[in-house]
Short mmCIF file of C-alpha atoms in Angstrom, two decimals:
data_model
loop_
_atom_site.label_atom_id
_atom_site.label_comp_id
_atom_site.label_asym_id
_atom_site.label_seq_id
_atom_site.Cartn_x
_atom_site.Cartn_y
_atom_site.Cartn_z
CA MET Y 1 -40.93 -14.38 14.88
CA SER Y 2 -43.29 -12.10 16.86
CA ARG Y 3 -40.30 -10.39 18.51
CA GLN Y 4 -38.74 -9.79 15.08
CA ARG Y 5 -42.02 -8.31 13.75
CA SER Y 6 -42.27 -5.93 16.70
CA ARG Y 7 -38.68 -4.81 16.09
CA ARG Y 8 -39.58 -3.99 12.49
CA VAL Y 9 -42.66 -1.96 13.52
CA GLU Y 10 -40.66 0.08 16.07
CA LEU Y 11 -38.17 1.32 13.46
CA PRO Y 12 -39.25 4.53 11.73
CA PRO Y 13 -38.90 5.02 7.96
CA ALA Y 14 -35.22 5.36 7.08
CA GLN Y 15 -35.71 8.88 5.68
CA GLU Y 16 -36.46 10.20 9.17
CA ASN Y 17 -33.08 9.01 10.40
CA ILE Y 18 -31.31 10.21 7.23
CA GLU Y 19 -32.58 13.77 7.71
CA LYS Y 20 -31.73 13.75 11.43
CA LEU Y 21 -28.20 12.46 10.83
CA GLU Y 22 -27.49 14.86 7.95
CA LYS Y 23 -28.36 17.71 10.33
CA VAL Y 24 -25.84 16.40 12.88
CA VAL Y 25 -23.09 16.28 10.23
CA ASN Y 26 -23.99 19.75 8.91
CA GLU Y 27 -23.70 21.09 12.45
CA GLY Y 28 -20.08 19.90 12.52
CA ASN Y 29 -20.43 16.80 14.71
CA SER Y 30 -19.11 14.26 12.21
CA TYR Y 31 -17.80 11.86 14.86
CA GLY Y 32 -21.09 11.79 16.79
CA ALA Y 33 -23.00 11.27 13.55
CA GLN Y 34 -20.66 8.42 12.60
CA GLN Y 35 -21.53 6.41 15.69
CA MET Y 36 -25.21 7.00 15.05
CA TYR Y 37 -24.96 5.99 11.38
CA LYS Y 38 -23.35 2.70 12.43
CA SER Y 39 -25.70 1.88 15.31
CA ILE Y 40 -28.93 2.91 13.55
CA SER Y 41 -28.09 1.10 10.30
CA ALA Y 42 -27.21 -2.01 12.34
CA ARG Y 43 -30.76 -2.02 13.76
CA TYR Y 44 -32.26 -2.05 10.25
CA VAL Y 45 -29.89 -4.86 9.23
CA SER Y 46 -30.89 -6.83 12.34
CA ALA Y 47 -34.54 -6.37 11.36
CA GLU Y 48 -33.64 -7.52 7.81
CA ARG Y 49 -34.71 -4.16 6.39
CA TYR Y 50 -31.65 -4.10 4.16
CA SER Y 51 -32.92 -1.57 1.65
CA GLU Y 52 -33.38 1.06 4.37
CA ALA Y 53 -30.06 0.20 6.00
CA LEU Y 54 -28.42 0.77 2.61
CA ASP Y 55 -30.19 4.13 2.20
CA ILE Y 56 -28.85 5.28 5.57
CA LEU Y 57 -25.29 4.09 4.93
CA HIS Y 58 -25.25 5.50 1.40
CA SER Y 59 -26.43 8.90 2.59
CA GLY Y 60 -23.91 8.82 5.45
CA ALA Y 61 -20.96 7.88 3.26
CA CYS Y 62 -21.74 10.61 0.71
CA ILE Y 63 -22.34 13.41 3.21
CA GLN Y 64 -19.29 12.57 5.35
CA LEU Y 65 -17.08 12.48 2.24
CA SER Y 66 -18.56 15.73 0.91
CA HIS Y 67 -17.58 17.35 4.23
CA GLY Y 68 -14.02 16.06 3.83
CA GLN Y 69 -14.43 13.42 6.55
CA VAL Y 70 -12.65 10.73 4.55
CA THR Y 71 -12.03 8.20 7.34
CA CYS Y 72 -15.68 8.34 8.44
CA GLY Y 73 -17.03 8.29 4.90
CA ALA Y 74 -14.81 5.40 3.81
CA GLU Y 75 -15.90 3.35 6.83
CA LEU Y 76 -19.57 3.86 5.97
CA ALA Y 77 -18.83 3.08 2.30
CA LEU Y 78 -17.32 -0.25 3.37
CA LEU Y 79 -20.37 -0.96 5.56
CA PHE Y 80 -22.58 -0.19 2.54
CA VAL Y 81 -20.79 -2.90 0.52
CA GLU Y 82 -20.93 -5.30 3.48
CA THR Y 83 -24.69 -4.74 3.74
CA LEU Y 84 -25.12 -5.44 0.02
CA GLY Y 85 -23.66 -8.86 0.80
CA LYS Y 86 -25.82 -9.43 3.87
CA GLY Y 87 -28.93 -8.49 1.93
CA LYS Y 88 -27.90 -10.78 -0.95
CA LEU Y 89 -28.53 -8.00 -3.46
CA PRO Y 90 -27.49 -8.73 -7.06
CA TYR Y 91 -25.04 -6.55 -8.96
CA ASP Y 92 -27.01 -4.37 -11.38
CA ASP Y 93 -27.06 -0.86 -12.86
CA GLU Y 94 -28.91 0.61 -9.88
CA VAL Y 95 -26.32 -0.62 -7.40
CA LEU Y 96 -23.51 0.48 -9.73
CA ASP Y 97 -25.02 3.99 -9.80
CA ARG Y 98 -25.02 4.12 -6.00
CA LEU Y 99 -21.42 2.87 -5.79
CA THR Y 100 -20.45 5.45 -8.43
CA LYS Y 101 -22.03 8.25 -6.38
CA ILE Y 102 -19.97 7.24 -3.33
CA TYR Y 103 -16.82 7.07 -5.47
CA LYS Y 104 -17.46 10.56 -6.87
CA SER Y 105 -17.88 11.90 -3.32
CA PHE Y 106 -14.27 11.05 -2.39
CA PRO Y 107 -12.29 14.32 -2.27
CA ARG Y 108 -9.64 15.26 -4.81
CA VAL Y 109 -6.63 16.82 -3.10
CA PRO Y 110 -4.72 19.34 -5.26
CA LEU Y 111 -1.12 18.27 -5.85
CA PRO Y 112 1.40 19.87 -8.20
CA GLN Y 113 2.73 17.90 -11.17
CA HIS Y 114 6.25 18.51 -9.85
CA LEU Y 115 6.84 18.92 -6.11
CA TRP Y 116 9.31 21.75 -6.68
CA ASP Y 117 6.49 23.80 -8.25
CA PHE Y 118 4.92 24.22 -4.78
CA ASP Y 119 6.22 27.10 -2.63
CA ASP Y 120 4.50 26.33 0.69
CA MET Y 121 6.24 23.12 1.83
CA GLN Y 122 4.11 22.76 4.97
CA LYS Y 123 0.92 22.95 2.91
CA LEU Y 124 2.40 20.52 0.39
CA SER Y 125 3.20 18.05 3.19
CA GLU Y 126 -0.37 18.32 4.51
CA ASN Y 127 -1.82 17.81 1.03
CA ILE Y 128 0.34 14.73 0.42
CA GLY Y 129 -0.80 13.22 3.73
CA ASN Y 130 -4.46 13.95 2.94
CA ALA Y 131 -4.10 12.54 -0.59
CA LYS Y 132 -2.68 9.28 0.80
CA ILE Y 133 -5.62 8.97 3.22
CA CYS Y 134 -8.08 9.55 0.35
CA VAL Y 135 -6.39 6.99 -1.92
CA GLU Y 136 -6.28 4.41 0.86
CA GLY Y 137 -9.95 4.94 1.74
CA CYS Y 138 -11.21 4.95 -1.84
CA SER Y 139 -9.08 1.93 -2.76
CA SER Y 140 -10.38 -0.10 0.21
CA PHE Y 141 -13.98 0.76 -0.70
CA LEU Y 142 -13.63 -0.04 -4.41
CA LYS Y 143 -11.65 -3.26 -3.84
CA SER Y 144 -14.40 -4.43 -1.48
CA ALA Y 145 -17.06 -3.47 -4.04
CA ILE Y 146 -15.17 -5.27 -6.82
CA LYS Y 147 -14.92 -8.43 -4.71
CA TRP Y 148 -18.63 -8.24 -3.87
CA SER Y 149 -19.56 -7.66 -7.54
CA ALA Y 150 -17.54 -10.71 -8.65
CA GLU Y 151 -19.58 -12.85 -6.25
CA ASN Y 152 -22.96 -11.34 -7.11
CA GLY Y 153 -23.47 -11.10 -10.85
CA ALA Y 154 -20.55 -9.28 -12.46
CA ASN Y 155 -17.86 -11.25 -14.31
CA SER Y 156 -15.30 -13.34 -12.45
CA ASN Y 157 -12.85 -10.42 -12.21
CA GLY Y 158 -15.51 -8.11 -10.79
CA SER Y 159 -17.27 -5.12 -12.31
CA PRO Y 160 -15.22 -3.60 -15.17
CA GLU Y 161 -16.66 -0.16 -14.37
CA LEU Y 162 -15.44 -0.36 -10.77
CA HIS Y 163 -11.97 -1.41 -11.94
CA ILE Y 164 -11.87 1.69 -14.20
CA MET Y 165 -12.86 3.94 -11.28
CA LEU Y 166 -10.12 2.51 -9.10
CA ALA Y 167 -7.50 2.82 -11.83
CA GLU Y 168 -8.46 6.45 -12.50
CA TYR Y 169 -8.48 7.42 -8.82
CA ILE Y 170 -5.09 5.82 -8.14
CA PHE Y 171 -3.61 7.56 -11.17
CA SER Y 172 -5.07 11.01 -10.60
CA GLU Y 173 -4.88 11.20 -6.79
CA SER Y 174 -1.79 9.24 -5.66
CA PRO Y 175 1.17 11.43 -4.66
CA GLU Y 176 3.40 8.71 -6.15
CA VAL Y 177 1.61 6.90 -8.96
CA ASP Y 178 2.05 3.13 -9.09
CA MET Y 179 1.49 2.37 -12.79
CA THR Y 180 1.57 -1.38 -12.10
CA LYS Y 181 -1.63 -1.03 -10.00
CA VAL Y 182 -3.18 1.39 -12.49
CA THR Y 183 -2.52 -1.10 -15.31
CA TYR Y 184 -3.86 -4.07 -13.32
CA HIS Y 185 -7.26 -2.40 -12.89
CA PHE Y 186 -7.52 -0.80 -16.34
CA VAL Y 187 -6.89 -4.20 -17.98
CA ARG Y 188 -9.77 -5.65 -15.94
CA GLY Y 189 -11.92 -2.76 -17.07
CA ASN Y 190 -13.73 -2.23 -20.35
CA ASN Y 191 -12.30 0.97 -21.77
CA PRO Y 192 -8.92 0.67 -23.53
CA LYS Y 193 -9.35 4.13 -25.07
CA LYS Y 194 -9.60 5.72 -21.64
CA PHE Y 195 -6.54 3.72 -20.60
CA ALA Y 196 -4.71 5.08 -23.65
CA SER Y 197 -5.55 8.64 -22.54
CA THR Y 198 -4.15 7.89 -19.08
CA LEU Y 199 -0.94 6.47 -20.54
CA VAL Y 200 -0.46 9.48 -22.83
CA ASN Y 201 -0.99 11.72 -19.79
CA PHE Y 202 1.67 9.68 -17.99
CA LEU Y 203 4.10 9.98 -20.90
CA GLY Y 204 3.95 13.74 -20.56
CA LYS Y 205 5.14 13.77 -16.96
CA CYS Y 206 7.06 10.54 -16.20
CA TYR Y 207 10.79 10.12 -15.69
CA PRO Y 208 12.97 8.96 -18.60
CA GLY Y 209 12.81 5.18 -19.03
CA GLU Y 210 9.36 4.83 -17.45
CA ASP Y 211 7.44 5.63 -20.63
CA ASP Y 212 8.15 2.51 -22.70
CA LEU Y 213 7.86 0.28 -19.63
CA ALA Y 214 4.36 1.63 -18.94
CA ILE Y 215 3.19 0.98 -22.51
CA ALA Y 216 4.77 -2.47 -22.70
CA ARG Y 217 3.31 -3.44 -19.33
CA ALA Y 218 -0.17 -2.42 -20.49
CA VAL Y 219 0.02 -4.33 -23.77
CA LEU Y 220 1.47 -7.47 -22.18
CA ARG Y 221 -1.14 -7.41 -19.41
CA TYR Y 222 -3.95 -7.33 -21.95
CA VAL Y 223 -2.44 -10.05 -24.11
CA SER Y 224 -1.46 -12.34 -21.22
CA SER Y 225 -5.12 -12.30 -20.17
CA GLY Y 226 -6.03 -13.38 -23.72
CA ASN Y 227 -7.34 -9.97 -24.78
CA LEU Y 228 -5.46 -9.22 -28.02
CA LYS Y 229 -8.32 -7.04 -29.31
CA ASP Y 230 -8.03 -4.41 -26.55
CA ALA Y 231 -4.22 -4.53 -26.72
CA ASN Y 232 -4.45 -3.48 -30.38
CA ILE Y 233 -7.07 -0.80 -29.65
CA LEU Y 234 -4.83 0.55 -26.89
CA MET Y 235 -1.78 0.86 -29.15
CA GLU Y 236 -3.75 2.40 -32.03
CA GLU Y 237 -5.29 4.94 -29.67
CA ILE Y 238 -1.94 5.83 -28.06
CA LYS Y 239 -0.44 6.50 -31.50
CA LYS Y 240 -3.37 8.77 -32.38
CA GLN Y 241 -3.35 10.66 -29.10
CA VAL Y 242 0.40 11.35 -28.91
CA GLN Y 243 0.10 13.19 -32.23
CA THR Y 244 -2.72 15.38 -30.90
CA ALA Y 245 -0.89 15.98 -27.61
CA GLU Y 246 2.38 16.64 -29.45
CA ILE Y 247 4.18 14.08 -27.30
CA GLU Y 248 6.80 11.82 -28.80
CA LEU Y 249 6.23 8.09 -28.56
CA PRO Y 250 9.30 6.35 -27.08
CA LYS Y 251 11.64 4.87 -29.71
CA THR Y 252 13.32 2.07 -27.80
CA GLU Y 253 14.01 -1.60 -28.40
CA LEU Y 254 11.21 -2.48 -25.98
CA MET Y 255 8.75 -0.50 -28.09
CA GLN Y 256 10.05 -2.25 -31.21
CA PHE Y 257 9.39 -5.57 -29.50
CA ILE Y 258 5.78 -4.59 -28.69
CA ASN Y 259 5.19 -3.37 -32.25
CA PHE Y 260 6.49 -6.69 -33.65
CA LEU Y 261 4.71 -8.81 -31.05
CA LEU Y 262 1.12 -7.73 -31.73
CA PRO Y 263 0.98 -8.75 -35.43
CA THR Y 264 2.92 -11.94 -34.61
CA LEU Y 265 0.15 -13.01 -32.23
CA GLU Y 266 -2.41 -12.69 -35.04
CA ARG Y 267 -0.71 -15.67 -36.77
CA ASP Y 268 0.31 -19.20 -35.97
CA ALA Y 269 3.94 -18.15 -35.63
CA LEU Y 270 5.52 -19.73 -32.55
CA PRO Y 271 9.07 -19.76 -34.07
CA LEU Y 272 8.81 -16.01 -34.76
CA PHE Y 273 7.46 -15.42 -31.23
CA ASN Y 274 10.44 -17.28 -29.76
CA MET Y 275 12.84 -15.41 -32.03
CA LEU Y 276 11.45 -12.06 -30.84
CA ARG Y 277 11.88 -13.10 -27.19
CA ALA Y 278 15.49 -14.05 -27.84
CA LYS Y 279 16.33 -10.95 -29.91
CA PHE Y 280 14.85 -8.48 -27.41
CA LYS Y 281 15.77 -10.39 -24.23
CA ALA Y 282 17.80 -7.52 -22.73
CA SER Y 283 14.86 -5.12 -23.08
CA ILE Y 284 12.31 -7.65 -21.80
CA ASP Y 285 14.49 -8.35 -18.76
CA ARG Y 286 14.16 -4.72 -17.64
CA GLU Y 287 11.02 -5.78 -15.79
CA PRO Y 288 10.98 -9.34 -14.35
CA ALA Y 289 7.19 -9.65 -14.68
CA PHE Y 290 7.42 -9.37 -18.47
CA ASN Y 291 8.87 -12.88 -18.83
CA GLU Y 292 6.07 -14.28 -16.65
CA MET Y 293 3.50 -12.60 -18.89
CA LEU Y 294 5.21 -13.83 -22.05
CA ASP Y 295 5.08 -17.38 -20.68
CA ASP Y 296 1.33 -16.92 -20.19
CA ILE Y 297 1.03 -15.57 -23.74
CA ALA Y 298 2.93 -18.55 -25.18
CA GLU Y 299 0.56 -20.90 -23.37
CA LYS Y 300 -2.63 -19.05 -24.40
CA PHE Y 301 -1.76 -18.36 -28.05
CA TYR Y 302 0.48 -21.31 -28.95
CA GLY Y 303 -0.39 -24.00 -26.42
CA LEU Y 304 3.19 -23.99 -25.12
CA GLN Y 305 3.11 -25.46 -21.63
CA ARG Y 306 5.03 -23.53 -19.01
CA ARG Y 307 8.14 -25.22 -17.74
CA ASN Y 308 7.95 -26.25 -14.11
CA PRO Y 309 10.73 -24.34 -12.30
CA MET Y 310 11.07 -27.24 -9.83
CA GLY Y 311 11.62 -29.76 -12.61
CA MET Y 312 11.13 -33.42 -11.73
CA PHE Y 313 10.44 -32.66 -8.05
CA GLY Y 314 7.67 -30.27 -9.06
CA ASP Y 315 6.03 -33.03 -11.08
CA ILE Y 316 6.27 -35.39 -8.11
CA PHE Y 317 4.62 -32.82 -5.82
CA LYS Y 318 1.87 -32.30 -8.40
CA LEU Y 319 1.18 -36.03 -8.48
CA MET Y 320 0.99 -36.02 -4.69
CA GLY Y 321 -1.65 -33.26 -4.87
CA ALA Y 322 0.59 -30.48 -3.60
CA GLU Y 323 -0.04 -26.98 -4.93
#
């Protein structure tokens, strides 16, 4: 214990190190500063001075990112989340503010809406590479923060605000947007109106045939998680916003299915639900995951147990305790 106390006394206030390290970064020695951020913060963690270790790592992540040093900044951002866990800090508004500041420090790389709109192909190639590095770094940081938040006071899916940040960054910064990932995180967020804005933005620039799939995927994701309220808000908001944006809402069989499905789920109407699945089967089959989600919906809203794909053998394995 006496050795630990002496270690604590020897460490200066964190602000002294923060100012010294910021100077090193500002002088252009990002790599040298990175090693110092890691080693110095580790000493504070070892002395169980977690608050000061977090101050150092937070400052380091933000300044490295603001200088465009994404790999360095993302590494320190991950160490910040790791230290939150070591210090057993609870998820609260103060921590969310600090995570948000790191998130906002990640660079935004300019990319054209259409690749053929860019004349300098070498510059375009560099920008695409940099954008991928940024998305990978920011995604790793936010996924780690979401996991930590789920274990330390947020809901079981993790902080809704962090899910929204991740969805927005993937959508706005990915050279090739994966709407499945964007949808996954928006549905675990708490802002269906913002999700609607993102989808309307997507409708204005996606390839033919992707528009109705994106809307259907969003609605089915909400409903399969039991959240019919936000599914309805999403659709109402999309219909409002496409009028303002002067974008035409897709008029396909899949969209008809979604428009029929939502009011059906407001009632005890399993036969109608099954009839809709049968009538629009060809459209639903355009994306294999839709049938999985509809099985979840049937179970949640109508108590219809999912059929075991392994039949009798699956039941035997279940009795034996197999997963």
